[in-house]
PDB file of C-alpha atoms in Angstrom:
ATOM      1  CA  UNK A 141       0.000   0.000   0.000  1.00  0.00           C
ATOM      2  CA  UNK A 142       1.360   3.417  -0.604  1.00  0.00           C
ATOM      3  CA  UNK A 143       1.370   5.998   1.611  1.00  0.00           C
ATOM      4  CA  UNK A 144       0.723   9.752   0.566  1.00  0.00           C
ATOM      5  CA  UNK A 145       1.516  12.883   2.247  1.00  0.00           C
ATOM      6  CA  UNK A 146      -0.454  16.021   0.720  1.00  0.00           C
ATOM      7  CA  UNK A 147       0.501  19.124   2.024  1.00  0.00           C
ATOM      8  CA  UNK A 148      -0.484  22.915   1.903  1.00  0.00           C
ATOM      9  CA  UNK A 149       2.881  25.122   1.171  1.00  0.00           C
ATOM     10  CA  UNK A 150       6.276  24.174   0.450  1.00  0.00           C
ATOM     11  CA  UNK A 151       9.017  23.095   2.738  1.00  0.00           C
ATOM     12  CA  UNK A 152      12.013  23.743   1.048  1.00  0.00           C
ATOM     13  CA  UNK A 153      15.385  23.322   2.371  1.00  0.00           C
ATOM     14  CA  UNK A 154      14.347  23.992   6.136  1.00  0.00           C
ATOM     15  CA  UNK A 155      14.973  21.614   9.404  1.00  0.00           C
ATOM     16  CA  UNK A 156      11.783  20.610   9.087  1.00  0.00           C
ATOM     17  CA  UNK A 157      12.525  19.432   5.313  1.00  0.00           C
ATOM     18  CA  UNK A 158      15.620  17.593   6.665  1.00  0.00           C
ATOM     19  CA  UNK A 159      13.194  15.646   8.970  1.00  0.00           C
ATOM     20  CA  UNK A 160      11.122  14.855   6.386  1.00  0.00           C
ATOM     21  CA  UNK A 161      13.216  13.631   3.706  1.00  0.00           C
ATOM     22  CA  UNK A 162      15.371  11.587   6.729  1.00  0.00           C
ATOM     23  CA  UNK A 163      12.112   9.915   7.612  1.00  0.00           C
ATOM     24  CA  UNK A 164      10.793   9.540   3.988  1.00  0.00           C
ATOM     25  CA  UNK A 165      14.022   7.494   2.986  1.00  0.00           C
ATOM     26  CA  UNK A 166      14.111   5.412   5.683  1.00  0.00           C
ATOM     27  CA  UNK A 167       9.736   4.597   5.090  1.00  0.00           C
ATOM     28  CA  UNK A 168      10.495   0.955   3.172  1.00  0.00           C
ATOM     29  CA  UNK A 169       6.355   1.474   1.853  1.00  0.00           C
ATOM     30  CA  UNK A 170       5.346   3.098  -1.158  1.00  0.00           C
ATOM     31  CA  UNK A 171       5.704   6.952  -0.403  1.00  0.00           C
ATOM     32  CA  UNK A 172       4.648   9.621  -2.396  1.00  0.00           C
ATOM     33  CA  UNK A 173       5.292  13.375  -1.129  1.00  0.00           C
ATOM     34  CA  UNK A 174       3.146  16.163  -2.691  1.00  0.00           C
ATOM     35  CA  UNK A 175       2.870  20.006  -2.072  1.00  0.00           C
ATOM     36  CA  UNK A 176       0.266  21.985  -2.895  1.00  0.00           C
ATOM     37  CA  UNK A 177      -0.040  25.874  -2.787  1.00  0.00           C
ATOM     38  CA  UNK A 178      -1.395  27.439   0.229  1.00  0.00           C
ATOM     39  CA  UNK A 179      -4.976  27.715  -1.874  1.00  0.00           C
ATOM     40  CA  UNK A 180      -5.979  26.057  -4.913  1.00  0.00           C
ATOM     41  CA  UNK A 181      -3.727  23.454  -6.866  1.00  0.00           C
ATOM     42  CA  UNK A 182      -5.227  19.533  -8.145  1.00  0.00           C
ATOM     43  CA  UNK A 183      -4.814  16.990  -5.676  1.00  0.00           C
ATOM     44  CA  UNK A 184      -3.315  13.745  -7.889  1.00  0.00           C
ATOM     45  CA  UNK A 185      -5.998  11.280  -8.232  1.00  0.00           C
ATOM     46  CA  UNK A 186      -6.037   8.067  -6.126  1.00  0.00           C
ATOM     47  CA  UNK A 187      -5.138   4.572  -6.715  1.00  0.00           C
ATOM     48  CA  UNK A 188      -8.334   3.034  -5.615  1.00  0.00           C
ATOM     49  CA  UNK A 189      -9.713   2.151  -3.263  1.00  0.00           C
ATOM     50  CA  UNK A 190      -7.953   4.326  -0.995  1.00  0.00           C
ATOM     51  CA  UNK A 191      -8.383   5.338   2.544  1.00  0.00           C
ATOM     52  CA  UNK A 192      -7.852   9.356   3.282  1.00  0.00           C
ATOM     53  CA  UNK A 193      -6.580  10.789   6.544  1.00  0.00           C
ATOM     54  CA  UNK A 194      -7.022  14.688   7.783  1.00  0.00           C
ATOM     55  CA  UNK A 195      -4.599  16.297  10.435  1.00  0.00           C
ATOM     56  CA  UNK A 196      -7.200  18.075  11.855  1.00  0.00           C
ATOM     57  CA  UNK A 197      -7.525  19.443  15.495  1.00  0.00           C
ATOM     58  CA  UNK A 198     -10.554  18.167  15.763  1.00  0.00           C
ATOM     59  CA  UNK A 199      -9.470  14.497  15.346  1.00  0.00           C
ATOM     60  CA  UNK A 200      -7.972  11.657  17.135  1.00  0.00           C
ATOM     61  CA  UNK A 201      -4.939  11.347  19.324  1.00  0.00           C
ATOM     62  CA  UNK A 202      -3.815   7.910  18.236  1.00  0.00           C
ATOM     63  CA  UNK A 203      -0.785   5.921  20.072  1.00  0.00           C
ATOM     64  CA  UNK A 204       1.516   4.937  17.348  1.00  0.00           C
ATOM     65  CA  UNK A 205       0.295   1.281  17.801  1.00  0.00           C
ATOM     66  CA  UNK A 206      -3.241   2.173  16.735  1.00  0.00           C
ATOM     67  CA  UNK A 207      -1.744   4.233  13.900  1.00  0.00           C
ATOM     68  CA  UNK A 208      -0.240   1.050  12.593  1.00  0.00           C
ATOM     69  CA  UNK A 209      -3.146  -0.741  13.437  1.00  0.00           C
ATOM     70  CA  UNK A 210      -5.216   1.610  11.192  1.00  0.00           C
ATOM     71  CA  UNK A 211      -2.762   1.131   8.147  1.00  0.00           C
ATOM     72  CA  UNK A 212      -2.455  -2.872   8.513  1.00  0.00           C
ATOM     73  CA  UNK A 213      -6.297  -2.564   8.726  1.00  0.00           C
ATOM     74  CA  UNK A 214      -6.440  -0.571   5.436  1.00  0.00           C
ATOM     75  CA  UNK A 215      -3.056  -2.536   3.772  1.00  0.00           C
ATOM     76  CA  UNK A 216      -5.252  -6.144   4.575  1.00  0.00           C
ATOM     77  CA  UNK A 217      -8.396  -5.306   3.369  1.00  0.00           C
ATOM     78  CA  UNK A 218      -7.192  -4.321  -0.226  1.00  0.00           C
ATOM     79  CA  UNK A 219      -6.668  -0.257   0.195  1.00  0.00           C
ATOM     80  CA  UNK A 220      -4.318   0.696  -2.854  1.00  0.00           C
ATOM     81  CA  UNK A 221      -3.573   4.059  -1.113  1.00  0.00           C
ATOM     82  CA  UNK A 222      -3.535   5.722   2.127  1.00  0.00           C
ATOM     83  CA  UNK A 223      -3.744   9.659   1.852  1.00  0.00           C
ATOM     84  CA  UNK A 224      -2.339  12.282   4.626  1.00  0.00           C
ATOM     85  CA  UNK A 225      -3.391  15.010   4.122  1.00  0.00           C
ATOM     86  CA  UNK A 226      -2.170  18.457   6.068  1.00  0.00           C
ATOM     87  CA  UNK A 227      -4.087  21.538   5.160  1.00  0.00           C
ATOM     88  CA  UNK A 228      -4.043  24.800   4.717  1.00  0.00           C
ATOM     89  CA  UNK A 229      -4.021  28.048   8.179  1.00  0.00           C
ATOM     90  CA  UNK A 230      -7.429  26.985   7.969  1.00  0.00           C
ATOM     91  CA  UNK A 231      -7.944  23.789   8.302  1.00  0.00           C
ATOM     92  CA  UNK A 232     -10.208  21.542   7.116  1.00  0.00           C
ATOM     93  CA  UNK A 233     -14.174  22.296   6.028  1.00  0.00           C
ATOM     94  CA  UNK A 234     -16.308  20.003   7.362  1.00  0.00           C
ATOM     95  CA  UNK A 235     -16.982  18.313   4.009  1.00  0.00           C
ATOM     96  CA  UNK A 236     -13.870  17.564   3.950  1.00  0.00           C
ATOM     97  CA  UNK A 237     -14.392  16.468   7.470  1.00  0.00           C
ATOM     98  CA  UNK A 238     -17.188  14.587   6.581  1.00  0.00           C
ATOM     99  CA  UNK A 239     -15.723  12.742   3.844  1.00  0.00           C
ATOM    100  CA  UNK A 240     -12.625  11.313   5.212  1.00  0.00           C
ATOM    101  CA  UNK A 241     -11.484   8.043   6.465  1.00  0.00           C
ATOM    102  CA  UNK A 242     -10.135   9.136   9.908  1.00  0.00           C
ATOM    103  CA  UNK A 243      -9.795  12.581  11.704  1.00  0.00           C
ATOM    104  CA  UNK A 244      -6.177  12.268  12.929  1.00  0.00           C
ATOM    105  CA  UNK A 245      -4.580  14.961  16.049  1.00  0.00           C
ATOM    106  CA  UNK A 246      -1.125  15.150  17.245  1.00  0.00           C
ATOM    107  CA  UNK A 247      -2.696  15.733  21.077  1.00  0.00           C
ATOM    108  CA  UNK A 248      -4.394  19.314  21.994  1.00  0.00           C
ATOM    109  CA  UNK A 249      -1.665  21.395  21.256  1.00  0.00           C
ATOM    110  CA  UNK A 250      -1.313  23.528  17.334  1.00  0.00           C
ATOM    111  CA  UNK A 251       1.244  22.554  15.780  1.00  0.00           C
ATOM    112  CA  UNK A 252       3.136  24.730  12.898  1.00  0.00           C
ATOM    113  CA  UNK A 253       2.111  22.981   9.257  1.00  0.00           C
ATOM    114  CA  UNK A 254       6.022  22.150   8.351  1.00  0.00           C
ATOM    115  CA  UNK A 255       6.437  20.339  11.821  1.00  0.00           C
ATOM    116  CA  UNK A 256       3.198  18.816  11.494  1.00  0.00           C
ATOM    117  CA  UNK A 257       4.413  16.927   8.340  1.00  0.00           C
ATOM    118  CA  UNK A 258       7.505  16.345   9.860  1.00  0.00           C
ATOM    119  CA  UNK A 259       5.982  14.422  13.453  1.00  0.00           C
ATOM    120  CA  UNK A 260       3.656  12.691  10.665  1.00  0.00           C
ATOM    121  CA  UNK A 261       6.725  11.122   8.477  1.00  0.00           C
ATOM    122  CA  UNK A 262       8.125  10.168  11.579  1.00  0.00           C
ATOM    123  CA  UNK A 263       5.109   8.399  12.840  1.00  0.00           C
ATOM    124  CA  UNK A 264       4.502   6.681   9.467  1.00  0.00           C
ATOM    125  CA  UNK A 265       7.351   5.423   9.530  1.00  0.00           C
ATOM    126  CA  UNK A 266       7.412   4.082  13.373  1.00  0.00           C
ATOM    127  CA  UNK A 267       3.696   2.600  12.227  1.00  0.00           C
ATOM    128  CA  UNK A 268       5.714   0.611   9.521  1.00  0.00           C
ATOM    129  CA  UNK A 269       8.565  -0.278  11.548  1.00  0.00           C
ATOM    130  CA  UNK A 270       5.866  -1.527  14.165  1.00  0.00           C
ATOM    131  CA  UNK A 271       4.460  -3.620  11.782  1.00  0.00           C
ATOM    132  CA  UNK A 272       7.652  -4.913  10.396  1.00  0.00           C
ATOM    133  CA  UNK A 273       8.549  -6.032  13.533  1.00  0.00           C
ATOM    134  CA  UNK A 274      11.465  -3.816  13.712  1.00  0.00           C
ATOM    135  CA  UNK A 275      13.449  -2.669  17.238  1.00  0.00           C
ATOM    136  CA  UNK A 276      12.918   1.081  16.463  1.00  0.00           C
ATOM    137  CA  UNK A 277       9.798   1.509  17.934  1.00  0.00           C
ATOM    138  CA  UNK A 278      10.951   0.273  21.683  1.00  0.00           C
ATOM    139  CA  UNK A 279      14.595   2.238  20.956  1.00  0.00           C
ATOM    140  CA  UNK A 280      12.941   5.573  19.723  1.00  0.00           C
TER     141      UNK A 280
END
């Protein structure tokens, strides 16, 4: 299963950007990176079925066991494609909302957008290691 990160603005060369593209090459899934402008732009279509994923403060606070939980869920039952998708200042409309697979929060707290996508490579890619059986998540 692939996973997708969509994102509102651009990262650039940035810390943040470092801890992205450190956690993106060490993700052994399918991973696809895409930036959008802050408004407008074409999300890429899917490869379907997919399952789609909102950072939105108005979602859950998952342990990173349930996260993997959630993609071996999604990877088992046939989903092509799971889509993360961090949006714009504003957040989310409640279509959008509405729509989605899972509303997914990184606790109470805001978080800026660029570190947001950063703690969400990271966690993908403890989710996978989780699943793979691999020593990171106890030694992280």
């Amino acid at each position: 299963m692939k996973l997708h990160i969509i994102a509102r603005g651009k990262i650039g060369r940035s810390p943040e950007g470092e801890l992205v593209g450190r956690y993106a090459n060490r993700i052994a899934w399918p991973l696809q990176l895409t930036e959008l402008p802050e408004t407008g732009g074409k999300i890429p279509e899917a490869q379907t079925p997919f399952a789609t994923v909102l950072l939105d403060e108005k979602g859950k606070s998952l342990s990173s066991r349930e996260l993997a939980g959630h993609l071996e869920k999604w990877r088992d039952n046939g989903m092509r494609e799971a889509r993360f998708v961090v949006g714009a200042a504003d957040g989310h409309s409640d279509k959008e909302r509405a729509e989605a697979d899972l509303l997914l929060a990184f606790g109470t707290a805001t978080w800026p957008h660029l570190l947001a996508r950063a703690m969400l490579a990271e966690q993908l890619y403890r989710a996978t290691t989780i699943l793979a059986g691999h020593p990171y998540h106890r030694s992280g």
